[in-house]
Amino acid sequence: MDYAFNWRVVWQNWDFLISGITLTLGVTAASLSCAIVIGLAVGLMRLSKKGLLRRLAMAYVEIFRNTPALVQLIWVYYCLPVLVGINLDATSACIVALSTNGAAYVAEIFRAGIQGVPPGQVEAARSIGMSYGETMRKIILPQATRKMIPPFVNEAVSLLKYSSLVSVLGVSDLTYQAQVLSTTTFRPIEIFTFIGVVYFLVCWMMSSAAQVLERRLAVSDR
Amino acid sequence: MSNKESLPMVRIEKLRKSFGSHVVLRDVSLDVRAGEVLVIIGASGSGKSTLLRCINMMEVPERGRIFVDGQPMGQHKDDGSFTVFPDRVLNEKRAQIGMVFQSFNLFAHLTVLDNITIGPVTVKKTPPAEARELAMALLEKVGLAEKADSYPSRLSGGQQQRVAIARALAMKPKLMLFDEPTSALDPELVGDVLATMKQLAEEGMTMIVVTHEMGFAREVADRVLFFHQGDMLEEGTPEAIFSNPRHQRTQDFLRRVLPAPGAPCRPAPAPTAYIGKAAC
């Protein structure tokens, strides 16, 4: 192998790459937040006593889990405007697509987490007169959350990685910036190695933070 | 009947409940006076727990009527069918009825103190400081004040159950329901829980207790009710039920659960504990 590495290309375009990282993190954070809200709603519907709500939630989860994220992304950007007349700019379309996709997985995480709390906890809470909402907020979710942290971090990490798909819509995230730089500098090896490391570091930091959080929340189990 | 004083604390009329095709309660009718301690005994699957759970709507009966302190626990239709109240109404009613479960069901993520204060603070909007004071007084009463800051997983089963009793009492209930409160406990831990219950009975609390602790039934109950296949087969004072059961099935049941005459008594547990002598 006689490839001569030239890492200068990374430092020379530092600001350009940083702007990509910022956008990647922004899109991921926005999508994750929306995914949690939608996912909680869908997850609760999935556990509802009402058959219609349950079936709607199941359909939602199945549709989004069983189609490729890239197809969803393109569909939201190109098809939604035609069908519904809503014109989204590329970044918003990406956030919508990634949120709705992520929500399907988050819904399953909430469902599993809630179902993992012993039913006796609900009975005890309801027997002292707590409402469904109070029981969820004060008894079930705090306990479910602890069990949900590992799968939830998984989901956050995969959402961050999926966010690289937005480059196909011309959204200038980290991957897109790297593609642009590669074609102008002819240094794809250095640039894609660098952004690979960046993706790794961010994901790895998220997983580590989750481990710390998990340990701290486990206090009452000791 | 218009006078509230003349009404029993609990009145159950022709209560019917089935799970699928299996009829669990066959038109059960029952009155429990204020301050009375009613112990329900019977084999597993006889419907005694279901009856208890119908009183605070943990299970919704199909037909019949239930009144607690004169107030209906559900919408009683003219055709005898039973519909549960909307949540908001139901929650208010449940807040007046304490329930103690076989598996304790303490909130695992909360300290002992928070387990007790969460009900008053959330449901009754009691100021937190006041709720804490009440909780500490109740913990004192069940002998666990020093465990206030522990998490339930650090407590023995008997301690957890006493905290669960304190949690129910924190709501200042009119009525306490005990669903096999000692069945999940190691034998040496049963005594403390029964002692707490006995103390509560002596203070005049209306209690309905489903249990296999015949010693407790004999010593503390005002009335014992024998349940068999979804209906009460026999009821009477503990003396009448244990010494002179009329029904063959009651006799069979008691022969199975009581030690044979002359058999050694279970040794009495810790000094403060309730003495299980009455069964012998």
Short mmCIF file of C-alpha atoms in Angstrom, two decimals:
data_model
loop_
_atom_site.label_atom_id
_atom_site.label_comp_id
_atom_site.label_asym_id
_atom_site.label_seq_id
_atom_site.Cartn_x
_atom_site.Cartn_y
_atom_site.Cartn_z
CA MET A 1 0.00 0.00 0.00
CA ASP A 2 1.67 3.20 -1.06
CA TYR A 3 -1.13 5.65 -0.31
CA ALA A 4 0.21 8.86 1.11
CA PHE A 5 -2.17 10.12 3.78
CA ASN A 6 -2.71 13.82 3.93
CA TRP A 7 -4.71 14.66 7.03
CA ARG A 8 -4.24 18.35 6.45
CA VAL A 9 -7.34 18.26 4.33
CA VAL A 10 -9.36 17.71 7.51
CA TRP A 11 -7.87 20.63 9.40
CA GLN A 12 -8.06 22.90 6.41
CA ASN A 13 -11.80 22.28 6.15
CA TRP A 14 -12.46 22.13 9.86
CA ASP A 15 -15.24 24.73 9.97
CA PHE A 16 -16.97 23.14 7.00
CA LEU A 17 -16.97 19.75 8.73
CA ILE A 18 -18.02 21.24 12.07
CA SER A 19 -21.05 22.79 10.41
CA GLY A 20 -21.93 19.26 9.23
CA ILE A 21 -21.55 17.84 12.73
CA THR A 22 -23.73 20.60 14.14
CA LEU A 23 -26.46 19.85 11.64
CA THR A 24 -26.23 16.10 12.21
CA LEU A 25 -26.54 16.58 15.96
CA GLY A 26 -29.36 19.10 15.53
CA VAL A 27 -31.39 16.83 13.23
CA THR A 28 -30.80 13.87 15.53
CA ALA A 29 -31.76 15.78 18.68
CA ALA A 30 -34.91 17.19 17.10
CA SER A 31 -35.93 13.81 15.66
CA LEU A 32 -35.24 12.01 18.91
CA SER A 33 -37.32 14.48 20.91
CA CYS A 34 -40.26 14.16 18.54
CA ALA A 35 -39.81 10.39 18.40
CA ILE A 36 -40.10 10.21 22.20
CA VAL A 37 -43.34 12.22 22.26
CA ILE A 38 -44.94 10.32 19.37
CA GLY A 39 -43.49 7.03 20.59
CA LEU A 40 -44.95 7.47 24.08
CA ALA A 41 -48.37 8.19 22.60
CA VAL A 42 -48.21 5.22 20.23
CA GLY A 43 -46.82 2.97 22.94
CA LEU A 44 -49.66 3.88 25.32
CA MET A 45 -52.21 3.37 22.53
CA ARG A 46 -50.67 -0.04 21.92
CA LEU A 47 -51.49 -0.92 25.55
CA SER A 48 -54.96 0.63 25.47
CA LYS A 49 -58.03 -1.38 26.35
CA LYS A 50 -59.74 0.06 23.29
CA GLY A 51 -59.28 -2.21 20.30
CA LEU A 52 -59.33 0.56 17.72
CA LEU A 53 -56.50 2.51 19.37
CA ARG A 54 -54.50 -0.66 19.79
CA ARG A 55 -54.88 -1.64 16.15
CA LEU A 56 -54.02 1.85 14.93
CA ALA A 57 -50.85 1.82 17.01
CA MET A 58 -49.94 -1.64 15.78
CA ALA A 59 -50.43 -0.59 12.16
CA TYR A 60 -48.23 2.44 12.74
CA VAL A 61 -45.44 0.39 14.23
CA GLU A 62 -45.60 -2.27 11.52
CA ILE A 63 -45.61 0.22 8.64
CA PHE A 64 -42.60 2.12 9.89
CA ARG A 65 -40.64 -0.90 10.98
CA ASN A 66 -41.13 -2.78 7.75
CA THR A 67 -40.18 -0.13 5.22
CA PRO A 68 -36.66 1.21 4.70
CA ALA A 69 -35.85 4.50 6.38
CA LEU A 70 -34.45 5.81 3.12
CA VAL A 71 -37.74 5.14 1.33
CA GLN A 72 -39.64 6.91 4.13
CA LEU A 73 -37.32 9.86 3.89
CA ILE A 74 -37.75 10.26 0.15
CA TRP A 75 -41.48 9.63 0.45
CA VAL A 76 -41.92 12.42 3.00
CA TYR A 77 -39.89 14.84 0.89
CA TYR A 78 -41.27 14.11 -2.57
CA CYS A 79 -44.66 12.43 -2.10
CA LEU A 80 -46.13 14.20 0.91
CA PRO A 81 -46.18 17.62 -0.80
CA VAL A 82 -48.06 16.17 -3.76
CA LEU A 83 -50.55 14.17 -1.66
CA VAL A 84 -51.24 16.62 1.16
CA GLY A 85 -49.96 19.86 -0.26
CA ILE A 86 -47.55 20.42 2.61
CA ASN A 87 -44.25 21.70 1.33
CA LEU A 88 -41.41 20.97 3.66
CA ASP A 89 -37.87 22.14 3.22
CA ALA A 90 -35.36 19.30 3.11
CA THR A 91 -34.27 19.63 6.74
CA SER A 92 -37.83 19.62 8.09
CA ALA A 93 -38.72 16.66 5.87
CA CYS A 94 -35.76 14.80 7.34
CA ILE A 95 -36.83 15.57 10.89
CA VAL A 96 -40.40 14.46 10.14
CA ALA A 97 -39.24 11.22 8.53
CA LEU A 98 -36.68 10.35 11.19
CA SER A 99 -39.11 11.21 14.03
CA THR A 100 -41.94 9.11 12.70
CA ASN A 101 -39.57 6.25 11.94
CA GLY A 102 -37.89 6.47 15.34
CA ALA A 103 -41.27 6.72 17.07
CA ALA A 104 -42.18 3.24 15.88
CA TYR A 105 -39.17 1.80 17.67
CA VAL A 106 -39.54 4.09 20.69
CA ALA A 107 -43.19 2.99 20.98
CA GLU A 108 -42.08 -0.61 21.27
CA ILE A 109 -39.50 0.36 23.87
CA PHE A 110 -42.18 2.15 25.93
CA ARG A 111 -44.57 -0.77 25.54
CA ALA A 112 -42.00 -3.32 26.65
CA GLY A 113 -40.85 -1.07 29.49
CA ILE A 114 -44.36 -0.49 30.78
CA GLN A 115 -45.28 -4.15 30.46
CA GLY A 116 -42.13 -5.00 32.37
CA VAL A 117 -43.41 -3.24 35.49
CA PRO A 118 -45.27 -5.77 37.65
CA PRO A 119 -49.07 -5.31 37.40
CA GLY A 120 -49.23 -5.18 41.19
CA GLN A 121 -47.68 -1.72 41.03
CA VAL A 122 -50.64 -0.46 39.00
CA GLU A 123 -53.12 -2.15 41.33
CA ALA A 124 -51.49 -0.64 44.39
CA ALA A 125 -51.53 2.83 42.85
CA ARG A 126 -55.12 2.57 41.65
CA SER A 127 -56.25 1.14 44.99
CA ILE A 128 -55.18 4.31 46.81
CA GLY A 129 -57.18 6.36 44.33
CA MET A 130 -54.50 7.48 41.89
CA SER A 131 -55.77 8.14 38.38
CA TYR A 132 -54.48 6.39 35.27
CA GLY A 133 -52.37 9.45 34.43
CA GLU A 134 -50.93 9.79 37.94
CA THR A 135 -50.19 6.08 38.03
CA MET A 136 -48.35 6.31 34.71
CA ARG A 137 -46.39 9.43 35.58
CA LYS A 138 -45.49 8.69 39.18
CA ILE A 139 -45.37 4.92 39.40
CA ILE A 140 -45.06 3.15 36.07
CA LEU A 141 -42.94 5.39 33.86
CA PRO A 142 -40.27 6.10 36.51
CA GLN A 143 -39.80 2.35 36.91
CA ALA A 144 -40.15 1.55 33.22
CA THR A 145 -37.63 4.24 32.28
CA ARG A 146 -34.89 2.43 34.07
CA LYS A 147 -35.44 -0.70 32.01
CA MET A 148 -35.84 1.38 28.88
CA ILE A 149 -32.44 3.08 29.02
CA PRO A 150 -30.39 0.42 27.19
CA PRO A 151 -32.82 -0.06 24.26
CA PHE A 152 -33.45 3.66 24.19
CA VAL A 153 -29.75 4.46 23.81
CA ASN A 154 -29.63 1.87 21.03
CA GLU A 155 -32.39 3.74 19.32
CA ALA A 156 -30.71 7.12 19.78
CA VAL A 157 -27.48 5.75 18.35
CA SER A 158 -29.21 4.22 15.36
CA LEU A 159 -31.17 7.43 14.79
CA LEU A 160 -27.91 9.36 14.74
CA LYS A 161 -26.50 6.95 12.19
CA TYR A 162 -29.71 6.99 10.13
CA SER A 163 -29.43 10.77 10.06
CA SER A 164 -26.60 10.30 7.54
CA LEU A 165 -29.35 9.33 5.06
CA VAL A 166 -30.50 12.93 4.94
CA SER A 167 -27.52 13.68 2.73
CA VAL A 168 -29.50 12.20 -0.19
CA LEU A 169 -31.92 15.13 0.08
CA GLY A 170 -29.02 17.57 -0.04
CA VAL A 171 -29.20 18.46 3.64
CA SER A 172 -25.68 19.50 4.58
CA ASP A 173 -25.11 17.09 7.46
CA LEU A 174 -21.74 15.56 8.28
CA THR A 175 -21.99 12.88 5.59
CA TYR A 176 -23.08 15.36 2.94
CA GLN A 177 -20.24 17.74 3.78
CA ALA A 178 -17.83 14.85 3.56
CA GLN A 179 -19.12 13.92 0.11
CA VAL A 180 -18.75 17.51 -1.05
CA LEU A 181 -15.21 17.72 0.34
CA SER A 182 -14.27 14.38 -1.22
CA THR A 183 -15.20 15.51 -4.69
CA THR A 184 -13.44 18.86 -4.36
CA THR A 185 -10.28 17.65 -2.63
CA PHE A 186 -10.01 14.08 -3.97
CA ARG A 187 -9.26 12.91 -0.42
CA PRO A 188 -12.21 10.59 0.42
CA ILE A 189 -10.05 8.22 2.49
CA GLU A 190 -8.98 10.86 4.99
CA ILE A 191 -12.34 12.57 5.08
CA PHE A 192 -14.51 9.47 5.46
CA THR A 193 -12.11 7.98 8.00
CA PHE A 194 -12.38 11.20 9.95
CA ILE A 195 -16.17 11.36 9.92
CA GLY A 196 -16.32 7.66 10.79
CA VAL A 197 -14.31 8.46 13.90
CA VAL A 198 -16.58 11.42 14.66
CA TYR A 199 -19.72 9.27 14.37
CA PHE A 200 -18.09 6.63 16.55
CA LEU A 201 -17.08 9.09 19.25
CA VAL A 202 -20.51 10.70 19.48
CA CYS A 203 -22.33 7.35 19.62
CA TRP A 204 -19.86 5.95 22.08
CA MET A 205 -20.21 8.95 24.36
CA MET A 206 -23.99 8.53 24.31
CA SER A 207 -23.69 4.87 25.31
CA SER A 208 -21.26 5.71 28.10
CA ALA A 209 -23.49 8.45 29.44
CA ALA A 210 -26.37 5.98 29.43
CA GLN A 211 -24.37 3.50 31.49
CA VAL A 212 -23.66 6.13 34.12
CA LEU A 213 -27.32 7.10 34.20
CA GLU A 214 -28.39 3.47 34.45
CA ARG A 215 -26.12 2.90 37.42
CA ARG A 216 -27.42 5.97 39.16
CA LEU A 217 -31.05 5.04 38.65
CA ALA A 218 -30.41 1.55 39.96
CA VAL A 219 -29.97 2.89 43.50
CA SER A 220 -33.34 1.61 44.69
CA ASP A 221 -32.54 -1.90 43.49
CA ARG A 222 -29.60 -2.25 45.78
CA MET B 1 -82.88 2.85 55.56
CA SER B 2 -82.74 6.56 54.92
CA ASN B 3 -80.69 7.04 58.04
CA LYS B 4 -77.03 6.59 57.16
CA GLU B 5 -76.23 5.41 60.67
CA SER B 6 -78.34 2.34 60.22
CA LEU B 7 -76.48 1.26 57.09
CA PRO B 8 -73.62 -1.19 57.33
CA MET B 9 -70.12 -0.12 56.29
CA VAL B 10 -70.27 -2.56 53.42
CA ARG B 11 -73.40 -3.94 51.83
CA ILE B 12 -73.15 -6.42 49.00
CA GLU B 13 -76.27 -7.60 47.23
CA LYS B 14 -76.44 -10.50 44.82
CA LEU B 15 -72.97 -9.99 43.46
CA ARG B 16 -72.12 -12.04 40.41
CA LYS B 17 -68.81 -12.29 38.61
CA SER B 18 -67.46 -14.74 36.09
CA PHE B 19 -64.22 -15.13 34.22
CA GLY B 20 -65.23 -16.48 30.83
CA SER B 21 -67.62 -19.35 31.46
CA HIS B 22 -66.36 -19.87 35.00
CA VAL B 23 -68.67 -18.31 37.56
CA VAL B 24 -66.51 -17.05 40.41
CA LEU B 25 -69.15 -15.33 42.53
CA ARG B 26 -72.68 -16.69 42.63
CA ASP B 27 -75.03 -13.96 43.77
CA VAL B 28 -73.20 -13.25 46.99
CA SER B 29 -74.93 -11.02 49.54
CA LEU B 30 -73.15 -9.75 52.60
CA ASP B 31 -73.23 -6.96 55.18
CA VAL B 32 -70.26 -5.79 57.19
CA ARG B 33 -70.88 -3.49 60.16
CA ALA B 34 -68.73 -0.48 60.89
CA GLY B 35 -65.88 -1.58 63.15
CA GLU B 36 -66.40 -5.23 62.39
CA VAL B 37 -63.55 -7.58 61.53
CA LEU B 38 -64.74 -10.11 59.00
CA VAL B 39 -62.43 -12.95 58.07
CA ILE B 40 -63.14 -14.90 54.92
CA ILE B 41 -61.70 -18.39 54.70
CA GLY B 42 -61.98 -21.04 52.03
CA ALA B 43 -59.96 -23.04 49.53
CA SER B 44 -57.96 -21.38 46.75
CA GLY B 45 -60.20 -20.56 43.82
CA SER B 46 -63.33 -20.38 45.96
CA GLY B 47 -63.79 -16.72 44.95
CA LYS B 48 -62.93 -15.08 48.25
CA SER B 49 -60.19 -12.87 46.79
CA THR B 50 -62.42 -11.93 43.88
CA LEU B 51 -65.14 -10.86 46.30
CA LEU B 52 -62.64 -8.65 48.10
CA ARG B 53 -61.37 -7.19 44.85
CA CYS B 54 -64.91 -6.41 43.72
CA ILE B 55 -65.44 -4.16 46.73
CA ASN B 56 -62.94 -1.57 45.48
CA MET B 57 -63.50 -2.34 41.81
CA MET B 58 -60.15 -4.01 41.19
CA GLU B 59 -62.52 -6.47 39.53
CA VAL B 60 -65.76 -5.24 38.05
CA PRO B 61 -68.74 -7.46 38.86
CA GLU B 62 -71.35 -8.21 36.22
CA ARG B 63 -74.43 -7.98 38.36
CA GLY B 64 -75.42 -6.94 41.83
CA ARG B 65 -74.97 -3.94 44.06
CA ILE B 66 -72.18 -2.79 46.34
CA PHE B 67 -72.40 0.01 48.87
CA VAL B 68 -69.55 1.26 50.98
CA ASP B 69 -70.58 3.55 53.82
CA GLY B 70 -73.96 3.87 52.16
CA GLN B 71 -72.51 5.04 48.84
CA PRO B 72 -72.89 2.91 45.70
CA MET B 73 -69.60 1.65 44.27
CA GLY B 74 -70.92 1.49 40.73
CA GLN B 75 -73.91 2.29 38.61
CA HIS B 76 -76.57 -0.18 39.64
CA LYS B 77 -78.96 -0.68 36.76
CA ASP B 78 -82.58 -1.61 37.28
CA ASP B 79 -82.07 -4.88 35.45
CA GLY B 80 -79.44 -5.83 38.07
CA SER B 81 -76.44 -5.27 35.84
CA PHE B 82 -73.45 -3.40 37.17
CA THR B 83 -71.45 -0.69 35.42
CA VAL B 84 -68.29 0.82 36.78
CA PHE B 85 -68.21 4.56 37.54
CA PRO B 86 -66.08 6.88 35.44
CA ASP B 87 -62.49 7.02 36.68
CA ARG B 88 -62.79 10.35 38.48
CA VAL B 89 -65.66 9.15 40.66
CA LEU B 90 -64.10 5.75 41.14
CA ASN B 91 -60.77 7.21 42.29
CA GLU B 92 -62.48 9.22 45.01
CA LYS B 93 -64.21 6.10 46.26
CA ARG B 94 -61.10 3.97 46.13
CA ALA B 95 -59.21 6.59 48.13
CA GLN B 96 -61.49 5.76 51.08
CA ILE B 97 -60.78 2.04 50.98
CA GLY B 98 -57.39 0.69 51.94
CA MET B 99 -56.14 -2.47 50.30
CA VAL B 100 -53.27 -4.72 51.31
CA PHE B 101 -52.05 -7.25 48.77
CA GLN B 102 -50.52 -10.67 49.08
CA SER B 103 -47.40 -9.49 47.22
CA PHE B 104 -47.13 -6.15 49.11
CA ASN B 105 -46.75 -4.16 45.89
CA LEU B 106 -44.70 -1.40 47.45
CA PHE B 107 -43.56 1.11 44.85
CA ALA B 108 -40.09 -0.18 44.09
CA HIS B 109 -38.61 3.14 42.99
CA LEU B 110 -39.68 5.08 46.10
CA THR B 111 -38.33 5.06 49.62
CA VAL B 112 -40.50 3.72 52.41
CA LEU B 113 -41.46 7.26 53.40
CA ASP B 114 -42.34 8.26 49.84
CA ASN B 115 -44.39 5.09 49.43
CA ILE B 116 -46.59 6.32 52.25
CA THR B 117 -46.74 10.01 51.37
CA ILE B 118 -47.42 9.61 47.65
CA GLY B 119 -51.08 8.74 48.16
CA PRO B 120 -52.02 11.68 50.42
CA VAL B 121 -49.90 14.12 48.39
CA THR B 122 -51.09 12.98 44.96
CA VAL B 123 -54.69 12.05 45.61
CA LYS B 124 -55.71 14.20 48.56
CA LYS B 125 -53.35 17.12 47.85
CA THR B 126 -52.09 17.01 51.41
CA PRO B 127 -49.14 19.40 51.88
CA PRO B 128 -45.91 17.33 51.72
CA ALA B 129 -44.75 18.34 55.20
CA GLU B 130 -48.03 17.26 56.72
CA ALA B 131 -47.98 14.00 54.75
CA ARG B 132 -44.45 13.29 55.99
CA GLU B 133 -45.50 13.84 59.57
CA LEU B 134 -48.44 11.47 59.14
CA ALA B 135 -46.22 8.92 57.43
CA MET B 136 -43.67 9.01 60.23
CA ALA B 137 -46.42 8.56 62.80
CA LEU B 138 -47.71 5.54 60.88
CA LEU B 139 -44.22 4.08 60.52
CA GLU B 140 -43.80 4.52 64.25
CA LYS B 141 -47.03 2.64 64.72
CA VAL B 142 -45.98 -0.32 62.57
CA GLY B 143 -42.55 -0.24 64.21
CA LEU B 144 -40.52 0.73 61.15
CA ALA B 145 -39.67 4.40 61.70
CA GLU B 146 -35.96 3.68 61.27
CA LYS B 147 -36.62 2.33 57.76
CA ALA B 148 -38.15 5.56 56.45
CA ASP B 149 -35.33 6.24 53.99
CA SER B 150 -34.79 2.65 52.86
CA TYR B 151 -35.98 1.29 49.56
CA PRO B 152 -38.46 -1.60 49.66
CA SER B 153 -35.93 -4.05 48.24
CA ARG B 154 -33.88 -3.66 51.42
CA LEU B 155 -36.78 -4.74 53.64
CA SER B 156 -37.91 -8.21 54.62
CA GLY B 157 -41.30 -9.37 53.38
CA GLY B 158 -42.86 -8.78 56.77
CA GLN B 159 -41.47 -5.26 56.92
CA GLN B 160 -42.66 -4.56 53.39
CA GLN B 161 -46.15 -5.70 54.27
CA ARG B 162 -46.26 -3.48 57.35
CA VAL B 163 -45.18 -0.54 55.20
CA ALA B 164 -47.95 -1.47 52.78
CA ILE B 165 -50.42 -1.35 55.66
CA ALA B 166 -49.08 2.07 56.67
CA ARG B 167 -49.40 3.21 53.05
CA ALA B 168 -53.05 2.20 53.00
CA LEU B 169 -53.70 3.82 56.39
CA ALA B 170 -52.16 7.09 55.23
CA MET B 171 -55.28 7.62 53.12
CA LYS B 172 -57.34 7.50 56.35
CA PRO B 173 -59.61 4.80 54.94
CA LYS B 174 -63.03 3.89 56.27
CA LEU B 175 -62.43 0.29 55.46
CA MET B 176 -59.41 -1.95 55.03
CA LEU B 177 -59.29 -4.94 52.70
CA PHE B 178 -56.59 -7.56 53.25
CA ASP B 179 -56.03 -10.01 50.43
CA GLU B 180 -54.04 -12.91 51.91
CA PRO B 181 -51.61 -10.47 53.55
CA THR B 182 -49.35 -13.13 55.01
CA SER B 183 -49.45 -15.83 52.33
CA ALA B 184 -46.24 -14.69 50.66
CA LEU B 185 -44.30 -14.43 53.91
CA ASP B 186 -41.80 -16.74 55.52
CA PRO B 187 -43.44 -18.29 58.59
CA GLU B 188 -41.25 -16.39 61.05
CA LEU B 189 -42.33 -13.05 59.54
CA VAL B 190 -46.08 -13.67 59.71
CA GLY B 191 -46.43 -12.75 63.38
CA ASP B 192 -45.40 -9.10 63.07
CA VAL B 193 -47.87 -8.47 60.27
CA LEU B 194 -50.71 -10.16 62.13
CA ALA B 195 -49.83 -8.18 65.26
CA THR B 196 -50.13 -4.96 63.27
CA MET B 197 -53.49 -6.06 61.91
CA LYS B 198 -54.70 -7.02 65.33
CA GLN B 199 -53.76 -3.62 66.67
CA LEU B 200 -55.70 -2.04 63.85
CA ALA B 201 -58.74 -4.16 64.66
CA GLU B 202 -58.56 -3.12 68.29
CA GLU B 203 -58.60 0.51 67.20
CA GLY B 204 -61.97 -0.10 65.61
CA MET B 205 -61.07 -0.27 61.94
CA THR B 206 -63.58 -2.05 59.73
CA MET B 207 -61.62 -4.89 58.17
CA ILE B 208 -62.32 -7.61 55.67
CA VAL B 209 -59.53 -10.14 55.70
CA VAL B 210 -59.03 -13.02 53.31
CA THR B 211 -56.53 -15.30 54.97
CA HIS B 212 -55.37 -18.81 55.70
CA GLU B 213 -54.24 -17.81 59.18
CA MET B 214 -56.83 -19.63 61.23
CA GLY B 215 -55.22 -18.50 64.47
CA PHE B 216 -55.78 -14.89 63.50
CA ALA B 217 -59.36 -15.63 62.43
CA ARG B 218 -60.12 -17.29 65.72
CA GLU B 219 -58.60 -14.60 67.88
CA VAL B 220 -59.36 -11.36 66.05
CA ALA B 221 -62.42 -11.93 63.85
CA ASP B 222 -65.86 -10.84 64.95
CA ARG B 223 -67.29 -13.06 62.27
CA VAL B 224 -65.87 -15.78 60.05
CA LEU B 225 -67.24 -16.60 56.68
CA PHE B 226 -66.51 -19.85 54.86
CA PHE B 227 -66.45 -19.51 51.11
CA HIS B 228 -66.98 -22.43 48.78
CA GLN B 229 -67.28 -22.40 45.00
CA GLY B 230 -68.27 -18.79 44.66
CA ASP B 231 -70.68 -18.49 47.51
CA MET B 232 -70.65 -18.28 51.26
CA LEU B 233 -71.51 -21.62 52.68
CA GLU B 234 -71.41 -20.87 56.34
CA GLU B 235 -70.86 -17.89 58.58
CA GLY B 236 -70.72 -17.28 62.26
CA THR B 237 -68.58 -16.34 65.18
CA PRO B 238 -65.09 -17.83 65.12
CA GLU B 239 -66.18 -20.05 67.98
CA ALA B 240 -69.11 -21.41 65.99
CA ILE B 241 -67.14 -21.94 62.79
CA PHE B 242 -64.05 -23.51 64.29
CA SER B 243 -65.52 -25.51 67.13
CA ASN B 244 -68.81 -26.47 65.67
CA PRO B 245 -68.91 -26.21 61.88
CA ARG B 246 -72.29 -27.28 60.61
CA HIS B 247 -71.46 -27.96 57.01
CA GLN B 248 -69.55 -31.02 55.88
CA ARG B 249 -67.42 -28.97 53.47
CA THR B 250 -66.47 -26.56 56.23
CA GLN B 251 -65.46 -29.48 58.40
CA ASP B 252 -63.38 -30.96 55.59
CA PHE B 253 -61.69 -27.65 54.92
CA LEU B 254 -60.89 -27.01 58.56
CA ARG B 255 -59.54 -30.52 59.01
CA ARG B 256 -57.11 -29.83 56.18
CA VAL B 257 -55.88 -26.45 57.40
CA LEU B 258 -55.92 -26.87 61.17
CA PRO B 259 -53.32 -28.93 62.99
CA ALA B 260 -54.69 -32.21 64.27
CA PRO B 261 -55.65 -32.16 67.95
CA GLY B 262 -52.63 -32.84 70.06
CA ALA B 263 -50.19 -31.84 67.30
CA PRO B 264 -47.45 -29.48 68.42
CA CYS B 265 -48.20 -25.81 68.07
CA ARG B 266 -46.17 -23.67 65.75
CA PRO B 267 -43.71 -21.92 68.05
CA ALA B 268 -44.63 -18.33 68.68
CA PRO B 269 -42.37 -15.94 66.78
CA ALA B 270 -40.61 -12.81 68.04
CA PRO B 271 -41.61 -11.39 71.45
CA THR B 272 -43.66 -8.49 70.10
CA ALA B 273 -45.37 -10.78 67.68
CA TYR B 274 -48.85 -12.02 67.57
CA ILE B 275 -49.12 -15.44 69.15
CA GLY B 276 -50.48 -18.09 66.82
CA LYS B 277 -51.77 -20.25 69.63
CA ALA B 278 -55.44 -20.12 68.87
CA ALA B 279 -55.20 -22.63 66.05
CA CYS B 280 -53.94 -25.29 68.40
#
